[in-house]
Short mmCIF file of C-alpha atoms in Angstrom, two decimals:
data_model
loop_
_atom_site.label_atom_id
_atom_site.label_comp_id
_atom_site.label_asym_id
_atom_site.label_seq_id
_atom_site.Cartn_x
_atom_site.Cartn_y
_atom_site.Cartn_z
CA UNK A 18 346.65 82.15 56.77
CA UNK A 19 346.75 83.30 53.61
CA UNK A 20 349.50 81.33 51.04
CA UNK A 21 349.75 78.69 53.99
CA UNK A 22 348.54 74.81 53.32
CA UNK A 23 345.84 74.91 55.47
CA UNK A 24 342.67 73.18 56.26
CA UNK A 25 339.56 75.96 55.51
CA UNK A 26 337.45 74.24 57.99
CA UNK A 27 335.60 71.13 58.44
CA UNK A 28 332.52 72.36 57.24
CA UNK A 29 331.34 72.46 53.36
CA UNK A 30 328.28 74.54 53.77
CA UNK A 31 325.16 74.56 56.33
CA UNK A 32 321.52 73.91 55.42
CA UNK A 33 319.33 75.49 58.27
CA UNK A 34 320.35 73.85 61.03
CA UNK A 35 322.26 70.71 59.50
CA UNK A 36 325.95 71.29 58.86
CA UNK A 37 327.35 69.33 55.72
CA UNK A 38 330.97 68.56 56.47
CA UNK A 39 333.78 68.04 53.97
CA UNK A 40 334.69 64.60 55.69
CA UNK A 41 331.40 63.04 54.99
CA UNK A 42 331.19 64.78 51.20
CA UNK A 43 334.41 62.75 50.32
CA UNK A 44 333.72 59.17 52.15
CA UNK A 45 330.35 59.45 49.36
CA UNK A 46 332.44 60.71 46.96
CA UNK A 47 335.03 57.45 47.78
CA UNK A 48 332.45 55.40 48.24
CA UNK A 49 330.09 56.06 44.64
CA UNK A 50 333.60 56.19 42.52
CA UNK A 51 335.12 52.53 43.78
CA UNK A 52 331.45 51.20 43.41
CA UNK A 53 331.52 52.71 40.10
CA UNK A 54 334.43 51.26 38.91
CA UNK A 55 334.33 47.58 40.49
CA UNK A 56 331.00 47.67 38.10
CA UNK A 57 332.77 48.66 35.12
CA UNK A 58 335.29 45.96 35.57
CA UNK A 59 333.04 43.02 36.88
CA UNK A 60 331.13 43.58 33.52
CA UNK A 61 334.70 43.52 31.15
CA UNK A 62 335.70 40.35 33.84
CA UNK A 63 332.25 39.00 32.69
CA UNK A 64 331.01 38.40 36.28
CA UNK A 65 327.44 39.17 37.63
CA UNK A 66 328.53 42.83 38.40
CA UNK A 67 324.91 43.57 39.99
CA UNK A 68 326.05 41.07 42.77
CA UNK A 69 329.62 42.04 43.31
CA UNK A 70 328.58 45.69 43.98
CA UNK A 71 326.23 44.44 46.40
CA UNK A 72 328.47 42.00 48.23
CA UNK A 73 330.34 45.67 48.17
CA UNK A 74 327.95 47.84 49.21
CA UNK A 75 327.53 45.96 52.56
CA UNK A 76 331.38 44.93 52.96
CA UNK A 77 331.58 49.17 53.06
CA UNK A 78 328.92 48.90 55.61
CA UNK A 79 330.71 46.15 57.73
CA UNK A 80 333.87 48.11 56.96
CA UNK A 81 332.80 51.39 58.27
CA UNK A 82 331.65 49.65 61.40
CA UNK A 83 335.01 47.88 61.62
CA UNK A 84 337.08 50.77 60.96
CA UNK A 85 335.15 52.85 64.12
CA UNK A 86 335.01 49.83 66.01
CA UNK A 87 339.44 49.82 65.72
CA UNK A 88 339.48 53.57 66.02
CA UNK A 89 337.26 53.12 69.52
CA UNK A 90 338.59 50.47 71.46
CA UNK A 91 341.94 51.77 70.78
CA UNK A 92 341.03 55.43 72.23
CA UNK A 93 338.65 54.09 75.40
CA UNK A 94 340.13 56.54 77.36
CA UNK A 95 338.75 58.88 75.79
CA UNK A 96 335.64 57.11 74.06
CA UNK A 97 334.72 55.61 77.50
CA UNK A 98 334.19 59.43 79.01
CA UNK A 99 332.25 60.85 76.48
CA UNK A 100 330.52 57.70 74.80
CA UNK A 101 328.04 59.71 72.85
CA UNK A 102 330.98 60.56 70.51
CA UNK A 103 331.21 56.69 69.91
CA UNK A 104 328.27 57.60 66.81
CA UNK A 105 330.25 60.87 65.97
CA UNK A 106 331.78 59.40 62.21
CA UNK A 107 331.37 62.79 61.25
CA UNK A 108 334.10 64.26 63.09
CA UNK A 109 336.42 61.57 61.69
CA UNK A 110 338.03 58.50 63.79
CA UNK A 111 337.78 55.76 61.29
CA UNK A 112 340.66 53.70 61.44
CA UNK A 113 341.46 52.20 58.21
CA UNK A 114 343.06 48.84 59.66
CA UNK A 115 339.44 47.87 61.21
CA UNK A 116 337.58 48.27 58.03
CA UNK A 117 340.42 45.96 56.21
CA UNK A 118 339.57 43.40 58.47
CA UNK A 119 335.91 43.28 58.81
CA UNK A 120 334.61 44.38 55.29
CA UNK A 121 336.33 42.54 52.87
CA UNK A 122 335.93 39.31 54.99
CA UNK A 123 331.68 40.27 54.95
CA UNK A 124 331.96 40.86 51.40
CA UNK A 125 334.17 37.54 50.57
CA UNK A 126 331.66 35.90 52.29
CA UNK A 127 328.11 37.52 50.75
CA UNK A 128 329.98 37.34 47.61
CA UNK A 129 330.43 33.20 48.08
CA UNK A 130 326.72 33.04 49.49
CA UNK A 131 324.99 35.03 46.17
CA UNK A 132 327.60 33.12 43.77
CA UNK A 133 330.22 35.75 43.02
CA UNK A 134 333.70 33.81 42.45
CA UNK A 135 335.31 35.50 45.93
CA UNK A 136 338.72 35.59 44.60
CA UNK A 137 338.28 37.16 41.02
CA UNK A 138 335.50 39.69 42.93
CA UNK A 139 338.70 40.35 45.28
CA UNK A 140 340.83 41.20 42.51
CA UNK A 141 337.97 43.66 41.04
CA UNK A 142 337.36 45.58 44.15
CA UNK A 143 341.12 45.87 45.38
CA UNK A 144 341.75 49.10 42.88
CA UNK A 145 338.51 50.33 44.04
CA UNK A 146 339.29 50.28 47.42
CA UNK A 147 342.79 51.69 46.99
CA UNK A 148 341.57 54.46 44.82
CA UNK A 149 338.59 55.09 47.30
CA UNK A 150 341.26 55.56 50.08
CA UNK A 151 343.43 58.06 48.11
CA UNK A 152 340.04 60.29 48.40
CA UNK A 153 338.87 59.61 51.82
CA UNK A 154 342.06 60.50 53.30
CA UNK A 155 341.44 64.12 52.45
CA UNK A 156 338.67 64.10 55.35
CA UNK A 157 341.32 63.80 57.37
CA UNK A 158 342.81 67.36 55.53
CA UNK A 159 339.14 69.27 56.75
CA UNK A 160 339.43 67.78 59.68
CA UNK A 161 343.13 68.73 61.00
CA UNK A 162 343.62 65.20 61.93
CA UNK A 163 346.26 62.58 61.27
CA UNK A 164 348.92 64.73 60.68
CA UNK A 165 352.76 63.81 61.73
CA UNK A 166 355.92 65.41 63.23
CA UNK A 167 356.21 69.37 62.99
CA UNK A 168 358.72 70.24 60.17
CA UNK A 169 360.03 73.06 58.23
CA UNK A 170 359.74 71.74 54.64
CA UNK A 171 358.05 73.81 51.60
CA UNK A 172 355.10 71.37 52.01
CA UNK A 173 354.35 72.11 55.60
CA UNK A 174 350.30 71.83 57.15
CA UNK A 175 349.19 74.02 58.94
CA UNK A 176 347.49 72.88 62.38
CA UNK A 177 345.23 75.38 64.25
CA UNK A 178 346.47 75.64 67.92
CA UNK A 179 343.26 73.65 68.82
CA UNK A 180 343.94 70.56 67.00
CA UNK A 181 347.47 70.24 68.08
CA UNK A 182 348.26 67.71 70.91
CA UNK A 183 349.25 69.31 74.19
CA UNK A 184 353.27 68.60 73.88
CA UNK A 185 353.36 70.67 70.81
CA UNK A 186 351.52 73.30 71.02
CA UNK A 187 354.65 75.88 70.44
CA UNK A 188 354.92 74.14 66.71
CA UNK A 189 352.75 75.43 64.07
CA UNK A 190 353.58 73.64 61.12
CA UNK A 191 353.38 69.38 60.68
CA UNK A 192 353.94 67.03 57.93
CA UNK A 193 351.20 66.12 56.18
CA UNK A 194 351.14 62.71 56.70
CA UNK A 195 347.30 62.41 54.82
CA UNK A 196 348.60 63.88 51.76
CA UNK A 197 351.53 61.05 51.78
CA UNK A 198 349.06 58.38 52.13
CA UNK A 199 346.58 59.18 49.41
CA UNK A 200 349.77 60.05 47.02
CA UNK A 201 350.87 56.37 48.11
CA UNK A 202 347.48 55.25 47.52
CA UNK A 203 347.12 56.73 44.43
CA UNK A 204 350.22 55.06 43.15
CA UNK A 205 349.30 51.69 44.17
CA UNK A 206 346.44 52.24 42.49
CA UNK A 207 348.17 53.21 39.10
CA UNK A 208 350.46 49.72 40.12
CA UNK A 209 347.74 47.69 40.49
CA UNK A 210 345.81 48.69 37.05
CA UNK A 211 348.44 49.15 34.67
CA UNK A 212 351.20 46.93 35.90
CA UNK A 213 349.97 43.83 38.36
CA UNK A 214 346.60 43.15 36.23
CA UNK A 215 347.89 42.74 33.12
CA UNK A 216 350.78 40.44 34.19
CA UNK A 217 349.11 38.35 37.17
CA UNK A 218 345.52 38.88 36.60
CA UNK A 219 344.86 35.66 35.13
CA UNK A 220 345.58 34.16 39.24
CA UNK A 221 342.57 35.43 41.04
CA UNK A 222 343.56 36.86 44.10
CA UNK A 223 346.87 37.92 42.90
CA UNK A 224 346.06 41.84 42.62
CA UNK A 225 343.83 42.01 45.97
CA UNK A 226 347.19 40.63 47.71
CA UNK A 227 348.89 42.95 46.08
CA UNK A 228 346.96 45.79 47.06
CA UNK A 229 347.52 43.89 50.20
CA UNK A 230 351.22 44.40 50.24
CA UNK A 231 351.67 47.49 48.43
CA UNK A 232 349.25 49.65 51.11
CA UNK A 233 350.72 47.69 53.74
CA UNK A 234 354.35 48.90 53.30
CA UNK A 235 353.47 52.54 52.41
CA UNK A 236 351.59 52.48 55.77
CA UNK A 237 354.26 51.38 57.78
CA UNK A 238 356.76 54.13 57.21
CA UNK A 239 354.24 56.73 57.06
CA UNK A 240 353.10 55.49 60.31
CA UNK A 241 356.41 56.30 61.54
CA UNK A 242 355.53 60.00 61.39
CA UNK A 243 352.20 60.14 62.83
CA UNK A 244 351.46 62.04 66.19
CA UNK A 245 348.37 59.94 66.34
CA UNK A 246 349.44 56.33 66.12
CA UNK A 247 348.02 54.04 68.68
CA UNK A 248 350.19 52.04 70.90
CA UNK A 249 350.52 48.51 72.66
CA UNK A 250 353.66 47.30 74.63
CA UNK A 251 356.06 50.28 72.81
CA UNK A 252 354.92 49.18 69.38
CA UNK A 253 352.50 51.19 67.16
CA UNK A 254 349.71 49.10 65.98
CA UNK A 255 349.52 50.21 62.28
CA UNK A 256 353.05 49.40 61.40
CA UNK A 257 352.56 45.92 63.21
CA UNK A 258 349.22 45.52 61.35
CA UNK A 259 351.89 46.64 58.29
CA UNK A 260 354.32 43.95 58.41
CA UNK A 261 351.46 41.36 59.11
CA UNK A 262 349.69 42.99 55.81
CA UNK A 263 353.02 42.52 54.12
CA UNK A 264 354.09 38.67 55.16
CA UNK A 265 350.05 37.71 54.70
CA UNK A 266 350.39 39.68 50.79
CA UNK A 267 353.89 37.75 50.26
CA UNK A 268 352.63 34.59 51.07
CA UNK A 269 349.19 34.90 49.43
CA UNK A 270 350.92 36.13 45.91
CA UNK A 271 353.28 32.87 46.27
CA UNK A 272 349.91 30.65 46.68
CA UNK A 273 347.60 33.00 44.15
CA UNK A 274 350.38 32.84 41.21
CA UNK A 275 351.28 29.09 41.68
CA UNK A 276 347.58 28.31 41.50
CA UNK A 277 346.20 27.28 37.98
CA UNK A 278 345.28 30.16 35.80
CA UNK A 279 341.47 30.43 34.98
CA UNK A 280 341.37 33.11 32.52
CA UNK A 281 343.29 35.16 30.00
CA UNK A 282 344.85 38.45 31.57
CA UNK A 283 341.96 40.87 30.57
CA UNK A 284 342.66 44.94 29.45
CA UNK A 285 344.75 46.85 31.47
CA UNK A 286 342.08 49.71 31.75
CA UNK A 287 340.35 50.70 35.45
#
């Protein structure tokens, strides 16, 4: 396939017998930049940074458990005849929605137990996590997975015949839905640093709702070209879980920003 976007495999290279895979490479890459970063800022916030990154550290556990957790119980038909594959991370199936859900709520909560102000730790970890996404979505590149409609346009994926779902396999070429998330992502990220902190900083919780809102609407239309996207009662679940992310960012921004300011806005730098 040469001059074809294509995935080169899911496999980075092979030790003996143990088979490092490109999906697992860039979850620790993901994971050792945002943790990187939500130090550097906790320390120019002037917050115990040693104790934010690990409320973080385990609200990426909880997270990762969450996000399989989602991925599982909405694919049981297929999880429930092969359950071994339940422990399978490796071969992807983390659904970002689940780890939203479970790991900042651990974190918020570790964070509150060890004396970490939960909403100004929020705001440090929210262009961590965006930025962290932007990466781990290339997994999803190695792995031919969560790719959208088949389409002619210069940026086409390739899909290998095996990784294409039964009703088209007589399509070779699908958008590349991954690569318009972690572009998304990467802007929100850019949003978040250089235009939301500087101006609403000073209301904790302001920038983690707007990561909030900003991932939640990119996510809904790109949703809307996904092969993948589970379903309940005609609906897909991510762009539900999008407009809910959306109303629950509105209305948290309206309380955040109406809220007294505590501190200054700090430097615009991530």
């Amino acid at each position: 396939m040469q001059g074809v976007f294509a995935s080169p495999g899911a496999i980075a290279f092979e030790l003996g017998p143990l088979q490092i895979r490109w999906y697992g490479i860039l979850m620790a890459t993901a994971i050792l930049v945002g943790f990187w970063l939500a130090h550097r800022r906790a320390l120019q916030e002037g917050l115990p940074a040693d104790q934010l990154v690990r409320a973080a550290q385990w609200a990426v556990v909880a997270g990762l458990v969450g996000a399989r957790l989602y991925e599982v119980a909405f694919n049981w038909d297929y999880y429930g005849r092969f359950p071994w594959k339940i422990i399978a991370v490796w071969e992807g199936g983390l659904a970002m929605h689940g780890g939203l859900i479970v790991g900042p709520l651990v974190g918020a909560l570790l964070a509150r137990r060890w004396g970490v102000p939960v909403l100004r730790a929020l705001d440090v970890i929210a262009p961590s996590m965006i930025l962290g996404q932007a990466i781990g979505r290339w997994g999803n590149f190695f792995n031919e997975e969560a790719f959208g409609a088949p389409t002619d346009l210069l940026w086409k994926l390739y899909i290998s015949p095996p990784h294409r779902p039964p009703e088209f396999r007589q399509f070779d070429f699908f958008h590349p839905t991954f690569l318009y998330e972690s572009l998304w992502n990467l802007l929100v990220f850019a949003v978040l640093v250089r235009w939301v902190r500087p101006r609403l900083g000073r209301h904790p919780g302001a920038v983690f709702f707007a990561y909030i809102g900003l991932y939640s609407a990119g996510r809904f239309f790109i949703e809307a070209l996904r092969l993948d996207s589970f379903w309940v009662s005609g609906f897909r679940v991510a762009q539900v879980a999008g407009l809910v992310g959306v109303i629950v960012a509105v209305v948290g921004l309206a309380w955040a920003t109406r809220r007294d300011a505590v501190r200054p806005s700090s430097s615009g730098s991530s």
